[in-house]
Amino acid sequence: MRFIVLDASTAILLAKIDLLRSVVSEGEAWMAESAFRESTAKPEADDARMIRKLVDEGLIRRASGRGEGARIQKDFRLDAGESDSIALAREKAAVCATDDGPAIRCLKVLGLPFTTAIALLVAMAERGHVTGELALELTSKLERFGRYDPRILEDAGRRIREVGRRGKGGKS
Amino acid sequence: MKDVMSVRLGPDELRRLRELSRSQKKEMSAVARELMDYGWVFLMLREYRAGKRSLGTFAKALGISLSEAVDLLADLGVRSPVEYDDYLKGYATASAFVKPKKG
């Protein structure tokens, strides 16, 4: 699957830890117009600047909602950005990247693939796009902004440290 | 123009308002309005934490941007609604999405 739709929550988290550019370079990245507007509502914020820059560079494409988002919004009590992102992911048969609890519940009910900022960070480290040392540093930043459960952070740290060990001469 | 509303207060509520008004050197009406704002934020935080609000509806209810909402939740240390099994599923999906680095 080479398409990814970024919900504002994950786009902001990845921008805050400076991993957004690397992630959107992995495939065709999309944002729903409403999610883009929500994530750049405070234009002076660094994360908003980063998201806007990647859109200007064409690394993130934008798409308007086409109706299904409104129904999802009502059924799952989501915001327009979240529901439009899910509708767009469904339309494009894409991975939906979100760190929002109700949005994840909706994606599970609809049977759509999803991922989160921390899962993308671990995968980027395991695939060699980020060094183990840097990935651990970014994990600690995500610990603050992503506010993940300690079990999640522990597992992510373990997987990243394993990458670091393999990179120092261990088996791949 | 601000609307005027009269509210009956119990002894505890009145005592708290007087205490806060004295310590912050503000009028009781100003302190009461501030407490209502804090109460609204607290209620929204509880709803967000209980999974009754998405990040977007939480931010909208507080009249702040999503980025500011993320910062506020981080400052208050409110746990993410992402559960461990969600993370594992997300990890499997991310592993399939991210290509190995060339070279």
XYZ file of C-alpha atoms in Angstrom:
275
model
C 0.000 0.000 0.000
C 1.681 3.194 -1.164
C -0.898 5.820 -0.217
C -1.127 7.461 3.170
C -3.745 9.923 4.402
C -2.604 12.064 7.330
C -5.091 13.168 9.914
C -4.204 16.505 11.555
C -3.277 14.829 14.887
C -0.532 12.659 13.353
C 0.621 15.358 10.919
C 1.117 17.742 13.855
C 2.938 15.144 15.983
C 5.258 14.142 13.118
C 5.913 17.811 12.340
C 6.671 18.535 16.014
C 9.387 15.844 16.034
C 10.610 16.767 12.536
C 9.790 13.391 10.971
C 6.960 14.475 8.690
C 9.104 15.088 5.608
C 10.653 11.608 5.807
C 7.269 9.920 6.246
C 5.549 11.706 3.350
C 8.496 10.852 1.101
C 7.671 7.157 1.565
C 4.610 7.148 -0.655
C 1.842 9.330 -1.972
C 0.714 11.440 0.992
C -2.665 13.118 1.180
C -4.533 15.353 3.604
C -8.214 16.172 3.565
C -8.693 19.896 2.963
C -10.452 20.268 6.327
C -7.612 18.462 8.159
C -5.071 20.681 6.424
C -6.987 23.809 7.480
C -7.267 22.563 11.074
C -3.586 21.683 11.326
C -2.471 25.048 9.968
C -5.011 27.197 11.825
C -2.223 28.757 13.892
C 0.082 29.799 11.026
C 2.941 30.962 13.268
C 3.333 27.506 14.866
C 6.383 25.579 13.609
C 4.321 22.460 12.907
C 1.838 24.462 10.826
C 4.711 26.020 8.851
C 6.178 22.567 8.174
C 2.851 21.120 6.982
C 2.202 24.116 4.728
C 5.733 23.900 3.283
C 5.326 20.215 2.406
C 2.012 21.010 0.723
C 3.660 23.845 -1.221
C 6.433 21.456 -2.303
C 3.848 18.961 -3.507
C 4.901 16.266 -1.038
C 1.464 16.371 0.595
C -1.556 16.605 -1.689
C -4.887 17.997 -0.604
C -8.354 16.712 -1.409
C -11.801 18.023 -0.552
C -14.333 15.855 1.230
C -16.974 14.235 -0.987
C -19.933 13.677 1.262
C -19.098 10.455 3.093
C -17.113 12.441 5.659
C -20.274 14.158 6.907
C -21.980 10.823 7.573
C -18.904 9.439 9.377
C -18.681 12.661 11.406
C -22.260 12.263 12.594
C -22.065 8.510 13.252
C -18.805 8.615 15.222
C -18.970 12.124 16.745
C -15.787 13.260 15.047
C -14.633 16.615 13.790
C -14.772 17.416 10.054
C -11.006 16.965 9.627
C -10.999 13.533 11.236
C -14.035 12.218 9.373
C -12.903 13.643 6.016
C -9.485 12.000 6.522
C -11.150 8.628 7.081
C -13.420 9.087 4.055
C -10.403 10.047 1.934
C -8.410 7.020 3.144
C -11.330 4.775 2.204
C -11.655 6.374 -1.234
C -7.944 5.997 -1.999
C -7.539 2.572 -0.338
C -4.829 4.263 1.751
C -3.366 3.864 5.207
C -4.933 6.418 7.535
C -2.433 7.921 9.987
C -4.193 9.180 13.087
C -3.461 9.527 16.784
C -7.051 10.218 17.701
C -8.900 7.652 19.812
C -12.419 8.062 18.377
C -10.979 8.160 14.830
C -9.120 4.876 15.461
C -12.364 3.335 16.773
C -14.123 4.418 13.586
C -11.334 3.001 11.383
C -11.552 -0.327 13.218
C -15.329 -0.488 12.744
C -14.935 0.292 9.033
C -12.095 -2.247 8.725
C -9.618 0.297 7.328
C -5.841 0.131 7.916
C -4.437 2.752 10.260
C -1.186 3.732 11.869
C 0.099 6.238 14.407
C 3.037 8.634 14.753
C 4.995 6.361 17.088
C 4.433 3.280 14.910
C 5.716 5.228 11.899
C 8.781 6.316 13.882
C 9.616 2.709 14.819
C 9.125 1.522 11.232
C 11.296 4.366 9.905
C 14.064 3.340 12.312
C 13.762 -0.354 11.440
C 13.928 0.412 7.713
C 17.086 2.470 8.154
C 15.647 5.945 7.492
C 16.429 7.140 11.006
C 19.408 6.071 13.131
C 18.665 4.245 16.372
C 20.132 7.072 18.430
C 18.013 9.719 16.710
C 14.910 7.518 16.888
C 15.327 7.201 20.656
C 15.636 10.977 20.923
C 12.473 11.415 18.840
C 10.708 8.849 21.018
C 11.376 10.977 24.069
C 9.923 13.990 22.232
C 6.890 11.911 21.317
C 6.591 10.866 24.943
C 5.791 14.505 25.737
C 3.641 15.481 22.765
C 2.129 12.069 21.962
C 1.494 11.202 25.623
C 1.534 7.490 24.840
C 0.917 4.707 27.321
C 4.191 3.578 29.007
C 3.792 0.089 27.478
C 3.775 1.602 24.002
C 6.870 3.709 24.715
C 8.638 0.720 26.231
C 7.902 -1.473 23.203
C 8.943 1.277 20.776
C 12.182 1.853 22.702
C 12.928 -1.885 22.739
C 12.423 -2.240 18.982
C 14.554 0.839 18.261
C 17.376 -0.306 20.558
C 17.294 -3.665 18.743
C 17.849 -1.788 15.460
C 20.796 0.001 17.046
C 22.329 -3.327 18.147
C 21.903 -4.857 14.678
C 23.454 -1.729 13.149
C 26.576 -2.233 15.275
C 27.470 -5.539 13.650
C 24.728 -7.850 14.821
C 22.694 -9.976 12.461
C 20.145 -8.165 10.332
C -22.149 43.634 25.880
C -22.189 41.026 28.633
C -25.391 39.336 29.731
C -26.282 39.425 33.417
C -27.329 36.254 35.186
C -28.146 35.720 38.836
C -27.060 32.435 40.424
C -27.831 31.107 43.893
C -24.619 30.072 45.640
C -24.178 27.660 48.504
C -21.901 28.527 51.484
C -18.965 26.501 50.123
C -19.155 28.098 46.694
C -19.355 31.563 48.218
C -16.409 30.832 50.526
C -14.283 29.649 47.594
C -15.117 32.742 45.569
C -14.277 35.058 48.505
C -11.024 33.201 49.160
C -9.933 33.390 45.533
C -11.062 36.991 45.152
C -8.980 37.963 48.211
C -5.872 36.013 47.217
C -5.933 37.195 43.590
C -7.097 40.737 44.413
C -9.894 40.531 41.855
C -13.601 41.200 41.965
C -15.733 38.215 42.878
C -17.578 38.372 39.551
C -14.268 38.216 37.643
C -13.128 35.256 39.724
C -16.460 33.512 39.135
C -16.104 33.905 35.369
C -12.543 32.544 35.494
C -13.678 29.531 37.481
C -16.390 28.842 34.924
C -13.735 28.833 32.196
C -11.523 26.455 34.194
C -14.525 24.224 34.823
C -15.330 24.111 31.117
C -11.731 23.134 30.269
C -11.789 20.452 32.968
C -15.070 19.036 31.670
C -13.736 18.897 28.099
C -10.533 17.246 29.314
C -12.562 14.584 31.087
C -14.633 13.959 27.981
C -11.504 13.761 25.826
C -9.834 11.349 28.216
C -12.948 9.186 28.331
C -12.892 8.951 24.526
C -16.125 10.923 24.208
C -14.368 13.704 22.303
C -11.922 13.571 19.450
C -8.929 15.914 19.428
C -10.748 18.077 16.887
C -13.968 18.429 18.850
C -11.931 19.023 22.029
C -9.979 21.857 20.371
C -13.145 23.347 18.920
C -14.912 23.289 22.303
C -12.023 25.249 23.814
C -11.715 27.618 20.868
C -8.051 26.749 20.279
C -6.125 25.298 17.340
C -5.270 21.594 17.145
C -1.608 22.389 17.662
C -2.465 24.331 20.830
C -4.680 21.450 21.954
C -1.761 19.012 21.558
C 0.462 21.394 23.561
C -2.181 21.785 26.286
C -2.657 18.006 26.611
C 1.134 17.606 26.763
C 1.476 20.306 29.452
C -1.245 18.651 31.538
C 0.126 15.162 30.886
C -3.205 13.807 29.677
C -2.643 10.256 28.417
C -3.149 9.569 24.688
C -6.249 7.536 23.801
C -4.091 5.248 21.601
C -4.188 1.797 23.209
C -1.434 -0.795 23.127
C -3.236 -3.066 20.653
C -3.929 -0.060 18.411
C -0.223 0.692 18.469
C 0.661 -2.903 17.509
C -1.809 -2.853 14.601
C -0.476 0.538 13.564
C 3.056 -0.811 13.753
C 2.221 -3.734 11.435
C 0.651 -1.306 8.953
C 3.586 1.124 9.192
C 6.080 -1.718 8.631
C 4.295 -2.615 5.392
C 4.125 1.027 4.298
C 7.733 2.109 4.917
C 10.214 0.824 2.329
C 13.744 -0.271 3.318
C 16.270 2.499 2.734
C 18.250 2.033 -0.479
C 22.021 1.696 -0.365
